[in-house]
Short mmCIF file of N, CA and C in Angstrom, two decimals:
data_model
loop_
_atom_site.label_atom_id
_atom_site.label_comp_id
_atom_site.label_asym_id
_atom_site.label_seq_id
_atom_site.Cartn_x
_atom_site.Cartn_y
_atom_site.Cartn_z
N MET A 20 -7.55 5.73 -9.30
CA MET A 20 -6.85 5.97 -8.06
C MET A 20 -7.61 7.00 -7.27
N GLY A 21 -7.63 6.86 -5.93
CA GLY A 21 -8.39 7.77 -5.08
C GLY A 21 -7.60 9.01 -4.76
N VAL A 22 -8.13 9.76 -3.77
CA VAL A 22 -7.57 11.01 -3.38
C VAL A 22 -6.52 10.67 -2.24
N GLU A 23 -5.35 11.20 -2.38
CA GLU A 23 -4.33 11.01 -1.38
C GLU A 23 -4.14 12.33 -0.64
N VAL A 24 -4.16 12.29 0.69
CA VAL A 24 -3.95 13.46 1.54
C VAL A 24 -2.53 13.29 2.15
N ARG A 25 -1.69 14.31 1.91
CA ARG A 25 -0.32 14.28 2.37
C ARG A 25 0.31 15.68 2.41
N ARG A 26 1.47 15.72 2.92
CA ARG A 26 2.22 16.99 2.94
C ARG A 26 2.72 17.33 1.51
N ALA A 27 2.72 18.59 1.19
CA ALA A 27 3.20 18.97 -0.14
C ALA A 27 4.69 18.73 -0.26
N ARG A 28 5.11 18.36 -1.50
CA ARG A 28 6.53 18.07 -1.72
C ARG A 28 7.22 19.29 -2.42
N PRO A 29 8.48 19.39 -2.16
CA PRO A 29 9.23 20.58 -2.71
C PRO A 29 9.23 20.72 -4.20
N ASP A 30 8.96 19.60 -4.94
CA ASP A 30 8.99 19.64 -6.37
C ASP A 30 7.63 19.94 -7.00
N GLU A 31 6.68 20.35 -6.22
CA GLU A 31 5.30 20.55 -6.69
C GLU A 31 4.90 22.02 -6.85
N ALA A 32 5.84 22.86 -7.14
CA ALA A 32 5.53 24.32 -7.25
C ALA A 32 4.52 24.61 -8.36
N SER A 33 4.52 23.80 -9.43
CA SER A 33 3.54 24.04 -10.49
C SER A 33 2.09 23.75 -9.99
N GLU A 34 1.93 22.75 -9.15
CA GLU A 34 0.59 22.50 -8.65
C GLU A 34 0.20 23.55 -7.58
N LEU A 35 1.14 24.01 -6.77
CA LEU A 35 0.87 25.14 -5.88
C LEU A 35 0.38 26.33 -6.69
N LYS A 36 1.05 26.67 -7.73
CA LYS A 36 0.67 27.82 -8.59
C LYS A 36 -0.76 27.59 -9.14
N ARG A 37 -0.96 26.42 -9.76
CA ARG A 37 -2.26 26.14 -10.42
C ARG A 37 -3.43 26.30 -9.42
N LEU A 38 -3.25 25.63 -8.25
CA LEU A 38 -4.32 25.71 -7.22
C LEU A 38 -4.53 27.10 -6.63
N ARG A 39 -3.40 27.75 -6.38
CA ARG A 39 -3.49 29.09 -5.80
C ARG A 39 -4.24 30.04 -6.71
N LEU A 40 -3.93 30.01 -8.02
CA LEU A 40 -4.60 30.87 -8.94
C LEU A 40 -6.07 30.53 -9.02
N GLU A 41 -6.39 29.22 -8.99
CA GLU A 41 -7.82 28.83 -8.96
C GLU A 41 -8.53 29.37 -7.72
N MET A 42 -7.83 29.28 -6.57
CA MET A 42 -8.38 29.75 -5.31
C MET A 42 -8.78 31.26 -5.41
N LEU A 43 -7.84 32.02 -5.96
CA LEU A 43 -8.04 33.42 -6.05
C LEU A 43 -9.10 33.81 -7.05
N ARG A 44 -9.27 33.02 -8.10
CA ARG A 44 -10.34 33.25 -9.06
C ARG A 44 -11.73 32.86 -8.48
N ASP A 45 -11.76 31.77 -7.76
CA ASP A 45 -13.00 31.17 -7.27
C ASP A 45 -13.54 31.92 -6.01
N SER A 46 -12.61 32.27 -5.10
CA SER A 46 -12.99 32.82 -3.81
C SER A 46 -12.17 34.03 -3.46
N PRO A 47 -12.14 35.12 -4.23
CA PRO A 47 -11.17 36.15 -4.01
C PRO A 47 -11.27 36.84 -2.60
N SER A 48 -12.42 36.86 -1.98
CA SER A 48 -12.55 37.51 -0.67
C SER A 48 -12.06 36.67 0.48
N SER A 49 -11.82 35.40 0.17
CA SER A 49 -11.34 34.46 1.23
C SER A 49 -9.82 34.53 1.43
N PHE A 50 -9.08 35.25 0.61
CA PHE A 50 -7.69 35.28 0.67
C PHE A 50 -7.21 36.73 0.58
N GLU A 51 -6.08 37.08 1.26
CA GLU A 51 -5.64 38.43 1.20
C GLU A 51 -4.87 38.79 -0.10
N GLU A 52 -4.30 37.78 -0.72
CA GLU A 52 -3.54 38.04 -1.97
C GLU A 52 -4.49 38.41 -3.05
N ARG A 53 -4.05 39.21 -3.99
CA ARG A 53 -4.88 39.57 -5.12
C ARG A 53 -4.40 38.83 -6.33
N LEU A 54 -5.34 38.39 -7.17
CA LEU A 54 -5.05 37.60 -8.32
C LEU A 54 -4.07 38.28 -9.25
N GLU A 55 -4.32 39.50 -9.54
CA GLU A 55 -3.45 40.22 -10.51
C GLU A 55 -1.95 40.25 -10.07
N ARG A 56 -1.75 40.33 -8.79
CA ARG A 56 -0.36 40.35 -8.28
C ARG A 56 0.26 38.92 -8.36
N VAL A 57 -0.52 37.94 -7.97
CA VAL A 57 -0.02 36.56 -7.88
C VAL A 57 0.28 36.02 -9.29
N GLU A 58 -0.56 36.43 -10.25
CA GLU A 58 -0.40 35.97 -11.65
C GLU A 58 1.00 36.43 -12.19
N ALA A 59 1.52 37.49 -11.66
CA ALA A 59 2.81 38.03 -12.14
C ALA A 59 4.01 37.38 -11.49
N TRP A 60 3.80 36.50 -10.49
CA TRP A 60 4.94 35.84 -9.86
C TRP A 60 5.69 34.95 -10.85
N ASP A 61 6.99 34.98 -10.72
CA ASP A 61 7.82 34.04 -11.56
C ASP A 61 7.97 32.72 -10.89
N GLU A 62 8.51 31.75 -11.60
CA GLU A 62 8.59 30.34 -11.08
C GLU A 62 9.40 30.30 -9.83
N GLY A 63 10.41 31.13 -9.68
CA GLY A 63 11.23 31.17 -8.50
C GLY A 63 10.47 31.56 -7.29
N ARG A 64 9.53 32.43 -7.42
CA ARG A 64 8.68 32.88 -6.29
C ARG A 64 7.80 31.66 -5.81
N TRP A 65 7.26 30.95 -6.75
CA TRP A 65 6.44 29.78 -6.41
C TRP A 65 7.24 28.73 -5.69
N THR A 66 8.48 28.47 -6.21
CA THR A 66 9.34 27.54 -5.54
C THR A 66 9.71 27.96 -4.12
N SER A 67 10.04 29.23 -3.99
CA SER A 67 10.35 29.81 -2.65
C SER A 67 9.21 29.67 -1.70
N ARG A 68 8.06 29.96 -2.20
CA ARG A 68 6.84 29.88 -1.31
C ARG A 68 6.58 28.45 -0.81
N LEU A 69 6.72 27.47 -1.74
CA LEU A 69 6.59 26.08 -1.35
C LEU A 69 7.72 25.65 -0.37
N THR A 70 8.89 26.07 -0.63
CA THR A 70 9.99 25.78 0.33
C THR A 70 9.76 26.38 1.72
N SER A 71 9.23 27.59 1.72
CA SER A 71 8.95 28.20 3.02
C SER A 71 7.94 27.40 3.83
N MET A 72 7.06 26.66 3.16
CA MET A 72 6.07 25.87 3.83
C MET A 72 6.62 24.61 4.38
N SER A 73 7.90 24.38 4.17
CA SER A 73 8.56 23.22 4.72
C SER A 73 9.40 23.62 5.93
N ALA A 74 9.39 24.84 6.27
CA ALA A 74 10.21 25.32 7.44
C ALA A 74 9.57 24.75 8.70
N PRO A 75 10.31 24.69 9.82
CA PRO A 75 9.77 24.09 11.08
C PRO A 75 8.50 24.76 11.56
N ASP A 76 8.29 26.03 11.24
CA ASP A 76 7.10 26.72 11.76
C ASP A 76 5.92 26.75 10.74
N SER A 77 6.04 25.94 9.71
CA SER A 77 4.99 25.97 8.67
C SER A 77 4.77 24.55 8.09
N ALA A 78 3.63 24.36 7.51
CA ALA A 78 3.26 23.09 6.90
C ALA A 78 2.17 23.34 5.86
N LEU A 79 2.24 22.63 4.73
CA LEU A 79 1.19 22.70 3.77
C LEU A 79 0.75 21.28 3.39
N PHE A 80 -0.51 20.95 3.64
CA PHE A 80 -1.09 19.64 3.39
C PHE A 80 -2.00 19.82 2.22
N ILE A 81 -1.97 18.76 1.43
CA ILE A 81 -2.80 18.78 0.17
C ILE A 81 -3.51 17.50 0.00
N ALA A 82 -4.60 17.51 -0.81
CA ALA A 82 -5.31 16.37 -1.24
C ALA A 82 -5.01 16.29 -2.76
N ALA A 83 -4.49 15.19 -3.23
CA ALA A 83 -4.18 15.01 -4.71
C ALA A 83 -4.88 13.90 -5.28
N GLU A 84 -5.38 14.10 -6.48
CA GLU A 84 -6.02 13.06 -7.26
C GLU A 84 -5.25 12.92 -8.58
N ASP A 85 -4.63 11.80 -8.82
CA ASP A 85 -3.78 11.62 -9.96
C ASP A 85 -2.77 12.73 -10.08
N ASP A 86 -2.14 13.08 -9.03
CA ASP A 86 -1.05 14.09 -8.89
C ASP A 86 -1.56 15.51 -9.01
N ALA A 87 -2.83 15.73 -9.28
CA ALA A 87 -3.39 17.10 -9.32
C ALA A 87 -3.92 17.48 -7.95
N TRP A 88 -3.51 18.56 -7.41
CA TRP A 88 -4.01 19.04 -6.15
C TRP A 88 -5.45 19.45 -6.25
N VAL A 89 -6.31 18.98 -5.37
CA VAL A 89 -7.75 19.28 -5.35
C VAL A 89 -8.17 19.96 -4.01
N ALA A 90 -7.27 19.98 -3.03
CA ALA A 90 -7.57 20.65 -1.80
C ALA A 90 -6.26 20.96 -1.10
N GLN A 91 -6.35 21.98 -0.17
CA GLN A 91 -5.13 22.26 0.59
C GLN A 91 -5.53 22.94 1.89
N ALA A 92 -4.63 22.87 2.85
CA ALA A 92 -4.74 23.64 4.09
C ALA A 92 -3.32 23.79 4.63
N ALA A 93 -3.03 24.97 5.11
CA ALA A 93 -1.68 25.28 5.62
C ALA A 93 -1.72 25.61 7.09
N GLY A 94 -0.59 25.39 7.76
CA GLY A 94 -0.48 25.84 9.15
C GLY A 94 0.79 26.62 9.30
N ARG A 95 0.76 27.58 10.14
CA ARG A 95 1.91 28.44 10.41
C ARG A 95 1.90 28.86 11.91
N VAL A 96 3.09 28.89 12.48
CA VAL A 96 3.23 29.40 13.86
C VAL A 96 3.65 30.87 13.78
N TYR A 97 2.86 31.69 14.51
CA TYR A 97 3.13 33.08 14.60
C TYR A 97 3.74 33.42 15.97
N GLY A 98 4.99 33.76 15.98
CA GLY A 98 5.71 34.10 17.21
C GLY A 98 5.48 35.53 17.69
N THR A 99 4.67 36.29 16.94
CA THR A 99 4.38 37.68 17.33
C THR A 99 3.35 37.70 18.50
N TYR A 100 2.69 36.57 18.70
CA TYR A 100 1.77 36.48 19.80
C TYR A 100 2.51 35.97 21.05
N VAL A 101 2.13 36.32 22.21
CA VAL A 101 2.67 35.82 23.44
C VAL A 101 1.59 35.15 24.21
N PRO A 102 1.63 33.75 24.36
CA PRO A 102 2.64 32.88 23.76
C PRO A 102 2.32 32.77 22.25
N PRO A 103 3.22 32.13 21.54
CA PRO A 103 3.07 31.93 20.10
C PRO A 103 1.81 31.16 19.80
N ARG A 104 1.20 31.39 18.61
CA ARG A 104 -0.02 30.75 18.22
C ARG A 104 0.16 29.98 16.91
N ALA A 105 -0.55 28.84 16.76
CA ALA A 105 -0.57 28.13 15.55
C ALA A 105 -1.85 28.58 14.82
N TYR A 106 -1.74 28.85 13.49
CA TYR A 106 -2.83 29.32 12.70
C TYR A 106 -3.11 28.37 11.50
N LEU A 107 -4.35 28.19 11.16
CA LEU A 107 -4.76 27.52 10.02
C LEU A 107 -4.98 28.55 8.90
N LEU A 108 -4.43 28.29 7.72
CA LEU A 108 -4.44 29.24 6.67
C LEU A 108 -4.75 28.58 5.31
N SER A 109 -5.11 29.37 4.35
CA SER A 109 -5.17 28.90 2.94
C SER A 109 -5.97 27.67 2.75
N VAL A 110 -7.14 27.50 3.35
CA VAL A 110 -7.91 26.32 3.20
C VAL A 110 -8.76 26.46 1.95
N TYR A 111 -8.72 25.43 1.12
CA TYR A 111 -9.50 25.51 -0.12
C TYR A 111 -9.69 24.05 -0.66
N VAL A 112 -10.87 23.90 -1.24
CA VAL A 112 -11.23 22.66 -1.96
C VAL A 112 -11.75 23.09 -3.33
N THR A 113 -11.23 22.50 -4.36
CA THR A 113 -11.64 22.81 -5.74
C THR A 113 -13.19 22.45 -5.86
N PRO A 114 -13.97 23.27 -6.57
CA PRO A 114 -15.40 23.06 -6.61
C PRO A 114 -15.86 21.64 -6.97
N SER A 115 -15.14 20.97 -7.91
CA SER A 115 -15.58 19.66 -8.34
C SER A 115 -15.37 18.58 -7.29
N HIS A 116 -14.68 18.94 -6.17
CA HIS A 116 -14.34 18.00 -5.09
C HIS A 116 -15.01 18.35 -3.75
N ARG A 117 -15.83 19.37 -3.79
CA ARG A 117 -16.51 19.79 -2.56
C ARG A 117 -17.58 18.82 -2.19
N GLY A 118 -17.86 18.65 -0.93
CA GLY A 118 -18.81 17.68 -0.45
C GLY A 118 -18.29 16.30 -0.25
N ARG A 119 -17.01 16.12 -0.34
CA ARG A 119 -16.39 14.83 -0.21
C ARG A 119 -15.52 14.70 1.12
N ARG A 120 -15.75 15.60 1.99
CA ARG A 120 -15.03 15.61 3.27
C ARG A 120 -13.53 15.92 3.14
N LEU A 121 -13.14 16.43 2.04
CA LEU A 121 -11.68 16.81 1.84
C LEU A 121 -11.26 17.92 2.73
N VAL A 122 -12.15 18.85 2.95
CA VAL A 122 -11.84 20.01 3.78
C VAL A 122 -11.47 19.46 5.21
N GLU A 123 -12.25 18.52 5.74
CA GLU A 123 -12.00 17.97 7.03
C GLU A 123 -10.65 17.21 7.02
N LYS A 124 -10.40 16.49 5.97
CA LYS A 124 -9.15 15.71 5.88
C LYS A 124 -7.90 16.57 5.88
N VAL A 125 -7.90 17.62 5.11
CA VAL A 125 -6.69 18.48 5.13
C VAL A 125 -6.57 19.31 6.33
N VAL A 126 -7.70 19.75 6.90
CA VAL A 126 -7.66 20.51 8.15
C VAL A 126 -7.20 19.59 9.31
N GLU A 127 -7.67 18.40 9.33
CA GLU A 127 -7.21 17.45 10.38
C GLU A 127 -5.68 17.26 10.37
N ARG A 128 -5.15 17.26 9.17
CA ARG A 128 -3.68 17.06 9.07
C ARG A 128 -2.99 18.31 9.66
N VAL A 129 -3.50 19.53 9.46
CA VAL A 129 -2.90 20.70 10.08
C VAL A 129 -3.11 20.69 11.58
N GLU A 130 -4.27 20.19 12.04
CA GLU A 130 -4.53 20.07 13.48
C GLU A 130 -3.46 19.11 14.09
N ASP A 131 -3.24 17.96 13.45
CA ASP A 131 -2.22 17.04 13.93
C ASP A 131 -0.83 17.61 13.97
N TRP A 132 -0.49 18.35 12.94
CA TRP A 132 0.76 19.08 12.88
C TRP A 132 0.94 19.99 14.07
N ALA A 133 -0.12 20.80 14.33
CA ALA A 133 -0.01 21.76 15.40
C ALA A 133 0.07 21.04 16.81
N ARG A 134 -0.68 19.97 16.96
CA ARG A 134 -0.56 19.17 18.17
C ARG A 134 0.85 18.65 18.37
N GLY A 135 1.44 18.20 17.28
CA GLY A 135 2.81 17.67 17.29
C GLY A 135 3.83 18.71 17.73
N LEU A 136 3.52 19.96 17.51
CA LEU A 136 4.38 21.07 17.93
C LEU A 136 4.09 21.51 19.39
N GLY A 137 3.08 20.90 20.01
CA GLY A 137 2.74 21.19 21.35
C GLY A 137 1.69 22.25 21.53
N PHE A 138 0.94 22.60 20.48
CA PHE A 138 -0.16 23.58 20.60
C PHE A 138 -1.42 22.90 21.03
N SER A 139 -2.21 23.59 21.91
CA SER A 139 -3.42 23.03 22.39
C SER A 139 -4.60 23.78 21.71
N GLU A 140 -4.29 24.80 20.94
CA GLU A 140 -5.36 25.53 20.18
C GLU A 140 -4.84 25.85 18.80
N LEU A 141 -5.76 25.89 17.79
CA LEU A 141 -5.51 26.26 16.48
C LEU A 141 -6.47 27.39 16.12
N TYR A 142 -5.94 28.50 15.60
CA TYR A 142 -6.66 29.69 15.27
C TYR A 142 -6.79 29.83 13.75
N LEU A 143 -7.79 30.59 13.30
CA LEU A 143 -7.92 30.98 11.93
C LEU A 143 -8.72 32.22 11.87
N ASP A 144 -8.64 32.94 10.74
CA ASP A 144 -9.41 34.10 10.42
C ASP A 144 -10.21 33.78 9.19
N VAL A 145 -11.50 34.11 9.28
CA VAL A 145 -12.37 33.82 8.13
C VAL A 145 -13.20 35.10 7.73
N HIS A 146 -13.38 35.40 6.48
CA HIS A 146 -14.08 36.57 6.06
C HIS A 146 -15.56 36.43 6.56
N GLU A 147 -16.08 37.58 6.95
CA GLU A 147 -17.41 37.61 7.48
C GLU A 147 -18.49 37.14 6.52
N GLY A 148 -18.19 37.27 5.22
CA GLY A 148 -19.16 36.89 4.22
C GLY A 148 -19.00 35.43 3.71
N ALA A 149 -18.06 34.70 4.28
CA ALA A 149 -17.77 33.33 3.84
C ALA A 149 -18.66 32.36 4.63
N ALA A 150 -19.94 32.34 4.37
CA ALA A 150 -20.86 31.56 5.13
C ALA A 150 -20.57 30.07 5.04
N ALA A 151 -20.28 29.57 3.85
CA ALA A 151 -19.97 28.16 3.76
C ALA A 151 -18.74 27.75 4.52
N ALA A 152 -17.73 28.60 4.47
CA ALA A 152 -16.52 28.28 5.26
C ALA A 152 -16.79 28.28 6.75
N ARG A 153 -17.57 29.30 7.19
CA ARG A 153 -17.86 29.38 8.62
C ARG A 153 -18.67 28.18 9.08
N THR A 154 -19.61 27.72 8.26
CA THR A 154 -20.36 26.52 8.54
C THR A 154 -19.45 25.28 8.64
N ALA A 155 -18.52 25.14 7.70
CA ALA A 155 -17.59 24.02 7.72
C ALA A 155 -16.72 24.07 8.97
N TYR A 156 -16.16 25.25 9.31
CA TYR A 156 -15.39 25.36 10.49
C TYR A 156 -16.13 25.03 11.76
N ALA A 157 -17.41 25.47 11.86
CA ALA A 157 -18.19 25.20 13.04
C ALA A 157 -18.41 23.72 13.15
N ARG A 158 -18.72 23.03 12.01
CA ARG A 158 -18.84 21.61 11.98
C ARG A 158 -17.66 20.88 12.52
N MET A 159 -16.44 21.45 12.29
CA MET A 159 -15.15 20.82 12.77
C MET A 159 -14.82 21.28 14.14
N GLY A 160 -15.63 22.03 14.82
CA GLY A 160 -15.37 22.41 16.23
C GLY A 160 -14.71 23.75 16.46
N TYR A 161 -14.66 24.61 15.41
CA TYR A 161 -14.08 25.92 15.61
C TYR A 161 -15.15 26.89 16.06
N VAL A 162 -14.76 27.70 17.08
CA VAL A 162 -15.72 28.64 17.66
C VAL A 162 -15.24 30.08 17.56
N ASP A 163 -16.16 31.00 17.48
CA ASP A 163 -15.86 32.39 17.39
C ASP A 163 -15.18 32.89 18.72
N THR A 164 -14.07 33.51 18.61
CA THR A 164 -13.34 33.99 19.81
C THR A 164 -13.81 35.38 20.23
N GLY A 165 -14.62 36.03 19.41
CA GLY A 165 -15.14 37.34 19.70
C GLY A 165 -14.19 38.44 19.12
N VAL A 166 -13.11 38.05 18.50
CA VAL A 166 -12.17 38.99 17.94
C VAL A 166 -12.44 39.18 16.46
N THR A 167 -12.60 40.40 16.02
CA THR A 167 -12.74 40.72 14.60
C THR A 167 -11.65 41.77 14.23
N THR A 168 -11.23 41.68 13.01
CA THR A 168 -10.21 42.65 12.45
C THR A 168 -10.72 43.06 11.10
N PRO A 169 -10.35 44.26 10.67
CA PRO A 169 -10.66 44.72 9.35
C PRO A 169 -10.06 43.78 8.30
N TYR A 170 -10.75 43.55 7.21
CA TYR A 170 -10.27 42.73 6.12
C TYR A 170 -9.25 43.59 5.36
N ALA A 171 -8.11 42.99 5.09
CA ALA A 171 -6.96 43.76 4.55
C ALA A 171 -7.30 44.43 3.21
N ASN A 172 -8.16 43.82 2.40
CA ASN A 172 -8.47 44.39 1.05
C ASN A 172 -9.65 45.28 1.04
N ASN A 173 -10.35 45.41 2.12
CA ASN A 173 -11.44 46.30 2.23
C ASN A 173 -11.82 46.47 3.71
N GLU A 174 -11.40 47.58 4.29
CA GLU A 174 -11.56 47.77 5.72
C GLU A 174 -12.99 47.96 6.17
N ALA A 175 -13.92 48.10 5.22
CA ALA A 175 -15.31 48.15 5.55
C ALA A 175 -15.89 46.74 5.89
N GLU A 176 -15.06 45.71 5.56
CA GLU A 176 -15.42 44.33 5.79
C GLU A 176 -14.51 43.82 6.95
N SER A 177 -14.97 42.69 7.51
CA SER A 177 -14.21 42.08 8.65
C SER A 177 -13.86 40.63 8.50
N GLU A 178 -12.79 40.29 9.22
CA GLU A 178 -12.46 38.90 9.36
C GLU A 178 -12.81 38.50 10.81
N ILE A 179 -13.25 37.30 11.00
CA ILE A 179 -13.65 36.80 12.31
C ILE A 179 -12.65 35.76 12.73
N GLU A 180 -12.14 35.92 13.93
CA GLU A 180 -11.18 34.91 14.49
C GLU A 180 -11.96 33.74 15.06
N LEU A 181 -11.58 32.53 14.68
CA LEU A 181 -12.13 31.34 15.24
C LEU A 181 -10.99 30.52 15.81
N ALA A 182 -11.32 29.63 16.78
CA ALA A 182 -10.30 28.84 17.40
C ALA A 182 -10.91 27.45 17.74
N LYS A 183 -10.01 26.47 17.82
CA LYS A 183 -10.41 25.10 18.25
C LYS A 183 -9.47 24.59 19.29
N GLN A 184 -10.02 23.99 20.30
CA GLN A 184 -9.18 23.34 21.32
C GLN A 184 -8.73 21.95 20.71
N LEU A 185 -7.47 21.70 20.75
CA LEU A 185 -6.92 20.49 20.12
C LEU A 185 -6.71 19.32 21.09
N ASP A 186 -6.84 19.56 22.38
CA ASP A 186 -6.62 18.50 23.32
C ASP A 186 -7.86 17.76 23.67
#
C-alpha cells in the first residue's frame, strides 16, 4: 500500500505521540517543545492535543503508510494578529521518507485548508539553522518577510518568518 495524505483522525493519539517524539529527537531546534517535557505527557494530554487540532481554527494533515504516520504539517489561525493570520506549523517528514515529496504534499493540504478559510497568505517561522527546511520552503514559494524573532529555547538564535501568497 502507498502513502495516504489526509487529515489526522481523533483516534490516532498514539501515532501523534510516536511521531512527535521522533520529531523532537531528530530535529530538536526545529520545534519549541523540549523532548524531556513532552515525554512526560500522559495519554490524556496527547488525546487533548489531537482534539484541539480538529477545532475550526486548526488542522493537522499527515502522510501515513500502513497506518504509521511518516509526515505531518499543521495549520493554525492566530487571532492575535490584526487581521488574523494563518500559520504553518510542525512540519516534519521521517528520515526514511525524505526525498519523496511528502513535505510538499502535507504542506499543500495546509495551504488548501487556509485558502478554504479565506486566507490569501500562509506564514511560518523557521529556525535560522534549518538550512534544509528553508530550502524546501523556498522551493514551495515561501519568501522571507524580513521579520526575525528570538528562538524561544535560546535567545542567541533566531527564527525567520516566511510567507507565501496563496492566491
